PDB file of C-alpha atoms in Angstrom:
ATOM      1  CA  MET A 253       0.000   0.000   0.000  1.00 43.00           C
ATOM      2  CA  THR A 254       2.756   2.419   0.918  1.00 49.00           C
ATOM      3  CA  ALA A 255       4.724   1.636  -2.252  1.00 45.00           C
ATOM      4  CA  ALA A 256       1.638   2.073  -4.427  1.00 46.00           C
ATOM      5  CA  ALA A 257       0.791   5.373  -2.802  1.00 45.00           C
ATOM      6  CA  THR A 258       4.343   6.578  -3.279  1.00 42.00           C
ATOM      7  CA  ALA A 259       4.243   5.625  -6.959  1.00 41.00           C
ATOM      8  CA  ARG A 260       0.957   7.481  -7.421  1.00 41.00           C
ATOM      9  CA  ARG A 261       2.409  10.576  -5.812  1.00 42.00           C
ATOM     10  CA  ALA A 262       5.563  10.375  -7.955  1.00 40.00           C
ATOM     11  CA  ASP A 263       3.776  10.004 -11.284  1.00 43.00           C
ATOM     12  CA  PRO A 264       2.263  13.503 -11.417  1.00 42.00           C
ATOM     13  CA  LEU A 265       5.644  14.999 -10.656  1.00 42.00           C
ATOM     14  CA  THR A 266       7.332  13.003 -13.381  1.00 46.00           C
ATOM     15  CA  GLY A 267       4.770  13.919 -16.009  1.00 46.00           C
ATOM     16  CA  ALA A 268       4.191  17.471 -14.855  1.00 51.00           C
ATOM     17  CA  HIS A 269       4.658  20.235 -17.371  1.00 68.00           C
ATOM     18  CA  VAL A 270       7.968  21.973 -16.877  1.00 80.00           C
ATOM     19  CA  SER A 271       8.119  25.468 -18.348  1.00 88.00           C
ATOM     20  CA  PHE A 272      10.993  26.405 -20.628  1.00 91.00           C
ATOM     21  CA  PRO A 273      12.250  29.176 -18.314  1.00 91.00           C
ATOM     22  CA  ARG A 274      12.606  26.591 -15.536  1.00 93.00           C
ATOM     23  CA  VAL A 275      14.482  24.236 -17.852  1.00 93.00           C
ATOM     24  CA  LEU A 276      16.674  27.139 -18.928  1.00 93.00           C
ATOM     25  CA  GLY A 277      17.341  28.012 -15.294  1.00 93.00           C
ATOM     26  CA  SER A 278      18.289  24.428 -14.507  1.00 91.00           C
ATOM     27  CA  GLU A 279      20.663  24.276 -17.466  1.00 92.00           C
ATOM     28  CA  TRP A 280      22.155  27.617 -16.432  1.00 93.00           C
ATOM     29  CA  ILE A 281      22.967  26.234 -12.980  1.00 92.00           C
ATOM     30  CA  LYS A 282      24.678  23.211 -14.534  1.00 90.00           C
ATOM     31  CA  PHE A 283      26.454  25.397 -17.075  1.00 90.00           C
ATOM     32  CA  THR A 284      27.889  27.795 -14.499  1.00 89.00           C
ATOM     33  CA  SER A 285      28.802  25.087 -11.994  1.00 88.00           C
ATOM     34  CA  LEU A 286      31.102  23.262 -14.406  1.00 84.00           C
ATOM     35  CA  ARG A 287      34.770  24.098 -13.939  1.00 84.00           C
ATOM     36  CA  SER A 288      35.323  23.295 -17.603  1.00 85.00           C
ATOM     37  CA  THR A 289      33.192  26.314 -18.536  1.00 90.00           C
ATOM     38  CA  ILE A 290      35.628  28.744 -16.935  1.00 91.00           C
ATOM     39  CA  TRP A 291      38.638  26.942 -18.370  1.00 92.00           C
ATOM     40  CA  THR A 292      37.157  26.874 -21.870  1.00 93.00           C
ATOM     41  CA  ILE A 293      36.359  30.580 -21.825  1.00 94.00           C
ATOM     42  CA  ALA A 294      39.821  31.415 -20.496  1.00 95.00           C
ATOM     43  CA  VAL A 295      41.610  29.219 -23.049  1.00 95.00           C
ATOM     44  CA  THR A 296      39.563  30.655 -25.917  1.00 95.00           C
ATOM     45  CA  LEU A 297      40.362  34.241 -24.943  1.00 96.00           C
ATOM     46  CA  VAL A 298      44.052  33.506 -24.443  1.00 96.00           C
ATOM     47  CA  VAL A 299      44.245  31.715 -27.793  1.00 95.00           C
ATOM     48  CA  MET A 300      42.449  34.509 -29.637  1.00 95.00           C
ATOM     49  CA  VAL A 301      44.441  37.366 -28.133  1.00 95.00           C
ATOM     50  CA  GLY A 302      47.765  35.522 -28.221  1.00 94.00           C
ATOM     51  CA  PHE A 303      47.469  34.415 -31.833  1.00 93.00           C
ATOM     52  CA  SER A 304      46.252  37.857 -32.909  1.00 91.00           C
ATOM     53  CA  LEU A 305      49.309  39.427 -31.292  1.00 91.00           C
ATOM     54  CA  LEU A 306      51.542  36.929 -33.059  1.00 91.00           C
ATOM     55  CA  MET A 307      49.913  37.632 -36.423  1.00 87.00           C
ATOM     56  CA  ALA A 308      50.039  41.391 -35.874  1.00 84.00           C
ATOM     57  CA  TRP A 309      53.722  41.180 -35.019  1.00 84.00           C
ATOM     58  CA  GLY A 310      54.434  39.110 -38.120  1.00 80.00           C
ATOM     59  CA  MET A 311      52.446  41.385 -40.424  1.00 76.00           C
ATOM     60  CA  SER A 312      53.954  44.520 -38.894  1.00 71.00           C
ATOM     61  CA  PHE A 313      57.446  43.115 -39.323  1.00 67.00           C
ATOM     62  CA  ALA A 314      56.758  42.194 -42.946  1.00 61.00           C
ATOM     63  CA  ALA A 315      55.075  45.517 -43.714  1.00 59.00           C
ATOM     64  CA  GLU A 316      57.716  47.806 -42.232  1.00 58.00           C
ATOM     65  CA  ALA A 317      58.191  50.774 -44.543  1.00 50.00           C
ATOM     66  CA  PRO A 318      59.639  54.271 -44.360  1.00 50.00           C
ATOM     67  CA  GLU A 319      57.337  56.783 -42.733  1.00 51.00           C
ATOM     68  CA  GLY A 320      54.592  57.908 -45.079  1.00 48.00           C
ATOM     69  CA  GLN A 321      55.055  54.942 -47.421  1.00 49.00           C
ATOM     70  CA  GLY A 322      52.784  52.447 -45.683  1.00 49.00           C
ATOM     71  CA  PRO A 323      49.700  50.878 -47.298  1.00 49.00           C
ATOM     72  CA  PRO A 324      46.647  53.037 -48.140  1.00 48.00           C
ATOM     73  CA  ALA A 325      44.258  53.534 -45.222  1.00 48.00           C
ATOM     74  CA  ALA A 326      41.553  51.174 -46.530  1.00 50.00           C
ATOM     75  CA  GLU A 327      44.040  48.433 -47.371  1.00 64.00           C
ATOM     76  CA  GLY A 328      45.834  48.920 -44.065  1.00 66.00           C
ATOM     77  CA  SER A 329      42.567  48.556 -42.145  1.00 70.00           C
ATOM     78  CA  MET A 330      41.786  45.274 -43.904  1.00 75.00           C
ATOM     79  CA  MET A 331      45.293  43.980 -43.183  1.00 78.00           C
ATOM     80  CA  GLY A 332      44.867  44.898 -39.532  1.00 79.00           C
ATOM     81  CA  ALA A 333      41.481  43.181 -39.414  1.00 82.00           C
ATOM     82  CA  ALA A 334      43.008  40.071 -40.976  1.00 84.00           C
ATOM     83  CA  ALA A 335      45.603  39.976 -38.202  1.00 84.00           C
ATOM     84  CA  VAL A 336      42.860  40.141 -35.575  1.00 88.00           C
ATOM     85  CA  VAL A 337      40.412  37.607 -37.024  1.00 90.00           C
ATOM     86  CA  THR A 338      42.902  34.906 -38.044  1.00 89.00           C
ATOM     87  CA  SER A 339      42.782  33.533 -34.500  1.00 90.00           C
ATOM     88  CA  TYR A 340      39.364  32.011 -35.201  1.00 92.00           C
ATOM     89  CA  GLY A 341      41.138  28.987 -36.704  1.00 91.00           C
ATOM     90  CA  LEU A 342      42.389  27.884 -33.294  1.00 93.00           C
ATOM     91  CA  ALA A 343      39.420  29.213 -31.333  1.00 95.00           C
ATOM     92  CA  GLN A 344      37.006  27.074 -33.352  1.00 96.00           C
ATOM     93  CA  ILE A 345      38.723  23.913 -32.123  1.00 96.00           C
ATOM     94  CA  VAL A 346      38.233  24.913 -28.488  1.00 96.00           C
ATOM     95  CA  MET A 347      34.610  25.894 -29.093  1.00 96.00           C
ATOM     96  CA  ALA A 348      33.888  22.684 -30.978  1.00 96.00           C
ATOM     97  CA  VAL A 349      35.173  20.570 -28.099  1.00 96.00           C
ATOM     98  CA  TRP A 350      33.139  22.680 -25.676  1.00 95.00           C
ATOM     99  CA  GLY A 351      29.945  22.228 -27.686  1.00 95.00           C
ATOM    100  CA  VAL A 352      30.308  18.451 -27.747  1.00 96.00           C
ATOM    101  CA  LEU A 353      31.210  18.089 -24.067  1.00 94.00           C
ATOM    102  CA  VAL A 354      28.260  20.160 -22.854  1.00 94.00           C
ATOM    103  CA  ILE A 355      25.925  17.315 -23.724  1.00 94.00           C
ATOM    104  CA  SER A 356      28.147  14.247 -24.131  1.00 92.00           C
ATOM    105  CA  GLY A 357      29.463  14.811 -20.611  1.00 90.00           C
ATOM    106  CA  GLU A 358      25.960  14.214 -19.246  1.00 90.00           C
ATOM    107  CA  TYR A 359      25.715  10.953 -21.142  1.00 89.00           C
ATOM    108  CA  SER A 360      29.084   9.757 -19.853  1.00 88.00           C
ATOM    109  CA  THR A 361      28.132  10.451 -16.219  1.00 87.00           C
ATOM    110  CA  GLY A 362      24.554   9.244 -16.537  1.00 86.00           C
ATOM    111  CA  GLN A 363      23.212  12.628 -15.449  1.00 89.00           C
ATOM    112  CA  ILE A 364      21.203  12.837 -18.656  1.00 89.00           C
ATOM    113  CA  ARG A 365      18.764  10.235 -17.275  1.00 90.00           C
ATOM    114  CA  SER A 366      17.709  12.400 -14.364  1.00 89.00           C
ATOM    115  CA  THR A 367      17.567  15.434 -16.653  1.00 89.00           C
ATOM    116  CA  LEU A 368      15.225  13.725 -19.115  1.00 89.00           C
ATOM    117  CA  THR A 369      13.140  12.254 -16.295  1.00 88.00           C
ATOM    118  CA  ALA A 370      12.546  15.764 -14.984  1.00 89.00           C
ATOM    119  CA  VAL A 371      11.733  17.001 -18.508  1.00 89.00           C
ATOM    120  CA  PRO A 372       9.939  14.080 -20.203  1.00 89.00           C
ATOM    121  CA  THR A 373       9.275  16.038 -23.415  1.00 89.00           C
ATOM    122  CA  ARG A 374      13.084  16.208 -23.810  1.00 91.00           C
ATOM    123  CA  LEU A 375      13.268  18.825 -26.561  1.00 93.00           C
ATOM    124  CA  PRO A 376      13.285  21.765 -24.102  1.00 93.00           C
ATOM    125  CA  VAL A 377      16.536  20.375 -22.677  1.00 94.00           C
ATOM    126  CA  LEU A 378      18.282  20.532 -26.050  1.00 95.00           C
ATOM    127  CA  ALA A 379      16.728  23.922 -26.782  1.00 96.00           C
ATOM    128  CA  ALA A 380      17.905  25.330 -23.438  1.00 96.00           C
ATOM    129  CA  LYS A 381      21.426  24.058 -24.005  1.00 96.00           C
ATOM    130  CA  GLY A 382      21.351  25.575 -27.482  1.00 96.00           C
ATOM    131  CA  VAL A 383      20.242  28.986 -26.218  1.00 97.00           C
ATOM    132  CA  LEU A 384      22.889  29.060 -23.490  1.00 96.00           C
ATOM    133  CA  MET A 385      25.681  27.861 -25.762  1.00 96.00           C
ATOM    134  CA  ALA A 386      24.707  30.315 -28.502  1.00 97.00           C
ATOM    135  CA  LEU A 387      24.779  33.252 -26.094  1.00 97.00           C
ATOM    136  CA  ALA A 388      27.958  32.106 -24.355  1.00 96.00           C
ATOM    137  CA  SER A 389      29.907  31.385 -27.541  1.00 97.00           C
ATOM    138  CA  PHE A 390      28.862  34.656 -29.185  1.00 98.00           C
ATOM    139  CA  ILE A 391      29.825  36.684 -26.105  1.00 97.00           C
ATOM    140  CA  VAL A 392      33.157  34.876 -25.758  1.00 97.00           C
ATOM    141  CA  GLY A 393      33.885  35.343 -29.465  1.00 96.00           C
ATOM    142  CA  ALA A 394      32.963  39.028 -29.373  1.00 97.00           C
ATOM    143  CA  LEU A 395      35.013  39.577 -26.214  1.00 97.00           C
ATOM    144  CA  GLY A 396      37.969  37.784 -27.786  1.00 96.00           C
ATOM    145  CA  VAL A 397      37.793  40.015 -30.858  1.00 95.00           C
ATOM    146  CA  ALA A 398      37.476  43.169 -28.740  1.00 94.00           C
ATOM    147  CA  LEU A 399      40.471  42.233 -26.596  1.00 95.00           C
ATOM    148  CA  SER A 400      42.462  41.331 -29.708  1.00 93.00           C
ATOM    149  CA  VAL A 401      41.692  44.710 -31.282  1.00 91.00           C
ATOM    150  CA  LEU A 402      42.871  46.510 -28.153  1.00 92.00           C
ATOM    151  CA  ALA A 403      45.972  44.336 -27.746  1.00 91.00           C
ATOM    152  CA  THR A 404      47.130  44.675 -31.350  1.00 87.00           C
ATOM    153  CA  ALA A 405      46.275  48.370 -31.803  1.00 85.00           C
ATOM    154  CA  PRO A 406      49.714  49.797 -30.855  1.00 84.00           C
ATOM    155  CA  MET A 407      51.555  47.330 -33.072  1.00 82.00           C
ATOM    156  CA  LEU A 408      49.267  47.806 -36.066  1.00 79.00           C
ATOM    157  CA  SER A 409      49.048  51.586 -35.843  1.00 77.00           C
ATOM    158  CA  SER A 410      52.820  51.920 -35.957  1.00 71.00           C
ATOM    159  CA  ASN A 411      52.746  50.362 -39.434  1.00 67.00           C
ATOM    160  CA  ASP A 412      49.680  52.140 -40.847  1.00 68.00           C
ATOM    161  CA  MET A 413      47.411  49.134 -40.310  1.00 72.00           C
ATOM    162  CA  SER A 414      45.040  50.637 -37.756  1.00 71.00           C
ATOM    163  CA  LEU A 415      41.535  49.218 -37.935  1.00 76.00           C
ATOM    164  CA  ASP A 416      38.920  51.579 -39.348  1.00 76.00           C
ATOM    165  CA  LEU A 417      35.861  50.642 -37.300  1.00 79.00           C
ATOM    166  CA  GLY A 418      33.775  52.921 -39.491  1.00 79.00           C
ATOM    167  CA  ASP A 419      34.486  50.725 -42.513  1.00 81.00           C
ATOM    168  CA  SER A 420      31.671  48.237 -43.186  1.00 84.00           C
ATOM    169  CA  ALA A 421      34.009  45.585 -44.613  1.00 84.00           C
ATOM    170  CA  THR A 422      36.216  45.706 -41.526  1.00 85.00           C
ATOM    171  CA  LEU A 423      33.231  45.517 -39.178  1.00 89.00           C
ATOM    172  CA  GLU A 424      31.813  42.566 -41.123  1.00 89.00           C
ATOM    173  CA  MET A 425      35.059  40.648 -40.674  1.00 89.00           C
ATOM    174  CA  LEU A 426      35.157  41.397 -36.954  1.00 92.00           C
ATOM    175  CA  LEU A 427      31.488  40.479 -36.462  1.00 94.00           C
ATOM    176  CA  GLY A 428      31.998  37.341 -38.510  1.00 94.00           C
ATOM    177  CA  VAL A 429      34.238  35.758 -35.871  1.00 96.00           C
ATOM    178  CA  PRO A 430      31.669  35.515 -33.036  1.00 96.00           C
ATOM    179  CA  LEU A 431      28.968  34.538 -35.533  1.00 97.00           C
ATOM    180  CA  TYR A 432      31.097  31.735 -36.953  1.00 97.00           C
ATOM    181  CA  LEU A 433      32.198  30.508 -33.522  1.00 97.00           C
ATOM    182  CA  THR A 434      28.559  30.459 -32.409  1.00 98.00           C
ATOM    183  CA  GLY A 435      27.675  28.312 -35.399  1.00 97.00           C
ATOM    184  CA  ILE A 436      30.569  25.935 -34.728  1.00 97.00           C
ATOM    185  CA  THR A 437      29.516  25.557 -31.087  1.00 97.00           C
ATOM    186  CA  LEU A 438      25.904  24.781 -32.021  1.00 98.00           C
ATOM    187  CA  LEU A 439      27.013  22.354 -34.735  1.00 98.00           C
ATOM    188  CA  ALA A 440      29.162  20.597 -32.139  1.00 97.00           C
ATOM    189  CA  LEU A 441      26.237  20.514 -29.702  1.00 97.00           C
ATOM    190  CA  GLY A 442      24.091  18.825 -32.328  1.00 97.00           C
ATOM    191  CA  VAL A 443      26.796  16.299 -33.174  1.00 97.00           C
ATOM    192  CA  GLY A 444      27.397  15.616 -29.480  1.00 95.00           C
ATOM    193  CA  ALA A 445      23.698  14.908 -28.971  1.00 95.00           C
ATOM    194  CA  LEU A 446      23.685  12.597 -31.993  1.00 95.00           C
ATOM    195  CA  VAL A 447      26.828  10.639 -31.124  1.00 94.00           C
ATOM    196  CA  ARG A 448      26.411  10.788 -27.300  1.00 92.00           C
ATOM    197  CA  HIS A 449      30.091  10.002 -26.825  1.00 92.00           C
ATOM    198  CA  SER A 450      32.736  12.642 -26.114  1.00 93.00           C
ATOM    199  CA  ALA A 451      35.625  11.217 -28.133  1.00 94.00           C
ATOM    200  CA  GLY A 452      33.411  10.224 -31.044  1.00 94.00           C
ATOM    201  CA  GLY A 453      31.609  13.560 -31.142  1.00 94.00           C
ATOM    202  CA  ILE A 454      34.837  15.545 -31.022  1.00 96.00           C
ATOM    203  CA  ALA A 455      36.320  13.386 -33.781  1.00 96.00           C
ATOM    204  CA  VAL A 456      33.307  13.976 -36.029  1.00 96.00           C
ATOM    205  CA  VAL A 457      33.253  17.750 -35.529  1.00 96.00           C
ATOM    206  CA  LEU A 458      37.001  18.180 -35.970  1.00 95.00           C
ATOM    207  CA  GLY A 459      36.763  15.996 -39.049  1.00 94.00           C
ATOM    208  CA  LEU A 460      34.152  18.349 -40.496  1.00 93.00           C
ATOM    209  CA  ILE A 461      36.038  21.573 -39.797  1.00 92.00           C
ATOM    210  CA  ILE A 462      39.654  20.456 -40.183  1.00 91.00           C
ATOM    211  CA  VAL A 463      39.964  17.178 -42.094  1.00 90.00           C
ATOM    212  CA  LEU A 464      37.217  17.727 -44.680  1.00 88.00           C
ATOM    213  CA  PRO A 465      38.766  20.961 -46.041  1.00 86.00           C
ATOM    214  CA  ILE A 466      41.957  19.016 -46.768  1.00 87.00           C
ATOM    215  CA  LEU A 467      40.021  17.243 -49.528  1.00 82.00           C
ATOM    216  CA  THR A 468      40.080  20.495 -51.466  1.00 79.00           C
ATOM    217  CA  GLN A 469      43.720  19.745 -52.217  1.00 81.00           C
ATOM    218  CA  ILE A 470      42.675  16.773 -54.356  1.00 82.00           C
ATOM    219  CA  PRO A 471      42.866  17.921 -58.009  1.00 82.00           C
ATOM    220  CA  LEU A 472      39.376  16.865 -59.086  1.00 82.00           C
ATOM    221  CA  ASP A 473      36.858  19.183 -60.741  1.00 81.00           C
ATOM    222  CA  PHE A 474      33.836  18.022 -58.761  1.00 84.00           C
ATOM    223  CA  ILE A 475      35.668  18.620 -55.471  1.00 85.00           C
ATOM    224  CA  ASP A 476      36.497  22.150 -56.598  1.00 83.00           C
ATOM    225  CA  THR A 477      32.781  22.597 -57.280  1.00 87.00           C
ATOM    226  CA  ILE A 478      31.482  21.357 -53.921  1.00 89.00           C
ATOM    227  CA  ALA A 479      34.350  22.559 -51.703  1.00 88.00           C
ATOM    228  CA  PRO A 480      32.885  26.059 -51.122  1.00 89.00           C
ATOM    229  CA  TYR A 481      29.816  24.367 -49.636  1.00 92.00           C
ATOM    230  CA  PHE A 482      31.706  22.381 -47.005  1.00 92.00           C
ATOM    231  CA  PRO A 483      30.638  23.491 -43.498  1.00 93.00           C
ATOM    232  CA  SER A 484      33.760  25.361 -42.457  1.00 91.00           C
ATOM    233  CA  ALA A 485      34.495  26.718 -45.943  1.00 91.00           C
ATOM    234  CA  ALA A 486      31.001  28.186 -46.190  1.00 93.00           C
ATOM    235  CA  GLY A 487      31.030  29.517 -42.640  1.00 93.00           C
ATOM    236  CA  GLU A 488      34.430  31.154 -43.014  1.00 92.00           C
ATOM    237  CA  ARG A 489      33.126  33.353 -45.826  1.00 92.00           C
ATOM    238  CA  ILE A 490      31.577  35.682 -43.236  1.00 93.00           C
ATOM    239  CA  ILE A 491      35.079  36.288 -41.852  1.00 92.00           C
ATOM    240  CA  MET A 492      36.961  36.500 -45.136  1.00 86.00           C
ATOM    241  CA  GLY A 493      34.836  39.285 -46.609  1.00 80.00           C
ATOM    242  CA  GLU A 494      34.142  39.889 -50.287  1.00 78.00           C
ATOM    243  CA  MET A 495      36.484  37.979 -52.593  1.00 75.00           C
ATOM    244  CA  THR A 496      36.634  38.179 -56.369  1.00 69.00           C
ATOM    245  CA  GLY A 497      35.558  34.905 -57.950  1.00 71.00           C
ATOM    246  CA  ALA A 498      34.215  33.384 -54.723  1.00 79.00           C
ATOM    247  CA  ALA A 499      31.322  30.967 -55.235  1.00 84.00           C
ATOM    248  CA  LEU A 500      29.458  32.411 -52.251  1.00 88.00           C
ATOM    249  CA  SER A 501      29.200  35.897 -50.812  1.00 90.00           C
ATOM    250  CA  PRO A 502      29.961  36.269 -47.082  1.00 91.00           C
ATOM    251  CA  TRP A 503      26.314  36.108 -46.006  1.00 93.00           C
ATOM    252  CA  GLN A 504      25.434  33.390 -48.518  1.00 94.00           C
ATOM    253  CA  GLY A 505      28.257  31.284 -47.121  1.00 94.00           C
ATOM    254  CA  PHE A 506      27.109  31.866 -43.569  1.00 96.00           C
ATOM    255  CA  GLY A 507      23.582  30.901 -44.601  1.00 96.00           C
ATOM    256  CA  VAL A 508      24.819  27.600 -46.052  1.00 96.00           C
ATOM    257  CA  PHE A 509      26.811  26.982 -42.885  1.00 97.00           C
ATOM    258  CA  MET A 510      23.758  27.569 -40.703  1.00 97.00           C
ATOM    259  CA  VAL A 511      21.829  24.995 -42.731  1.00 97.00           C
ATOM    260  CA  TYR A 512      24.330  22.390 -41.482  1.00 97.00           C
ATOM    261  CA  VAL A 513      23.812  23.665 -37.934  1.00 97.00           C
ATOM    262  CA  VAL A 514      20.014  23.485 -38.165  1.00 97.00           C
ATOM    263  CA  VAL A 515      20.099  20.002 -39.705  1.00 97.00           C
ATOM    264  CA  ALA A 516      22.427  18.716 -36.959  1.00 97.00           C
ATOM    265  CA  LEU A 517      20.259  20.155 -34.178  1.00 97.00           C
ATOM    266  CA  ALA A 518      17.023  18.975 -35.799  1.00 97.00           C
ATOM    267  CA  ALA A 519      18.368  15.436 -36.200  1.00 97.00           C
ATOM    268  CA  ALA A 520      19.590  15.524 -32.604  1.00 96.00           C
ATOM    269  CA  GLY A 521      16.137  16.613 -31.445  1.00 95.00           C
ATOM    270  CA  VAL A 522      14.392  13.804 -33.322  1.00 95.00           C
ATOM    271  CA  LEU A 523      16.726  11.120 -31.966  1.00 93.00           C
ATOM    272  CA  LEU A 524      16.609  12.594 -28.471  1.00 91.00           C
ATOM    273  CA  ARG A 525      12.853  11.997 -28.458  1.00 89.00           C
ATOM    274  CA  ARG A 526      13.092   8.474 -29.871  1.00 87.00           C
ATOM    275  CA  ARG A 527      16.144   6.924 -28.212  1.00 79.00           C
ATOM    276  CA  ASP A 528      16.584   5.750 -24.656  1.00 75.00           C
ATOM    277  CA  ALA A 529      18.911   7.914 -22.570  1.00 62.00           C
TER     278      ALA A 529
END
């Protein structure tokens, strides 16, 4: 009798509707309590600022010219922006690992079972993680760019490569970094939810953004045709700016990239509903 009564009392709690704000709050607590969150943010910022400084030093050294003979202002601004944004190549690796671990870590510890028991509809859990990771990755990316701009300013200005923040092309490149890193993080989240294994998820994502582009070196016409539509190649267009002869414009490329992100998250949502935890 006692056991039956307990079961009856437990059932309404298990099946009760849990609002999205409450799910978001729960995910926020988990997100902020993980030590890996702080480490990931710190590593990303250090990588972005450090590599930007290295690139700025290299470009300044190569571009040294007698006073008054530096590059034109517009060209100098683009060169300075290139020095700042190049760090995304390393930052994307850190963000990709972060995106996978946010959800695969729960599967490895078994915590996902209690999470899905509390939220039986399941999709709000993935949505909450997506919202938090999108906000966090965009803020970290934007902060990394801002710090890189400040850190490299003295070095770049001494060689007529100061960033013109009033130039739309320069701003697009700078904005492209946090947008791209946000997309990479969400793509990794989707892959992590699909694979449900940390090592496997990381391998898949790094394969997509690092190994797959290597195929462009194969001298085959059809690879040259499809290469601009690879995930990272398309996404990087938002950072590279307008390029003569490019198959995709910056925003077209970012749009193609986001299709991969949406497909990964949608597939993850479908399987999350259908598979056992």
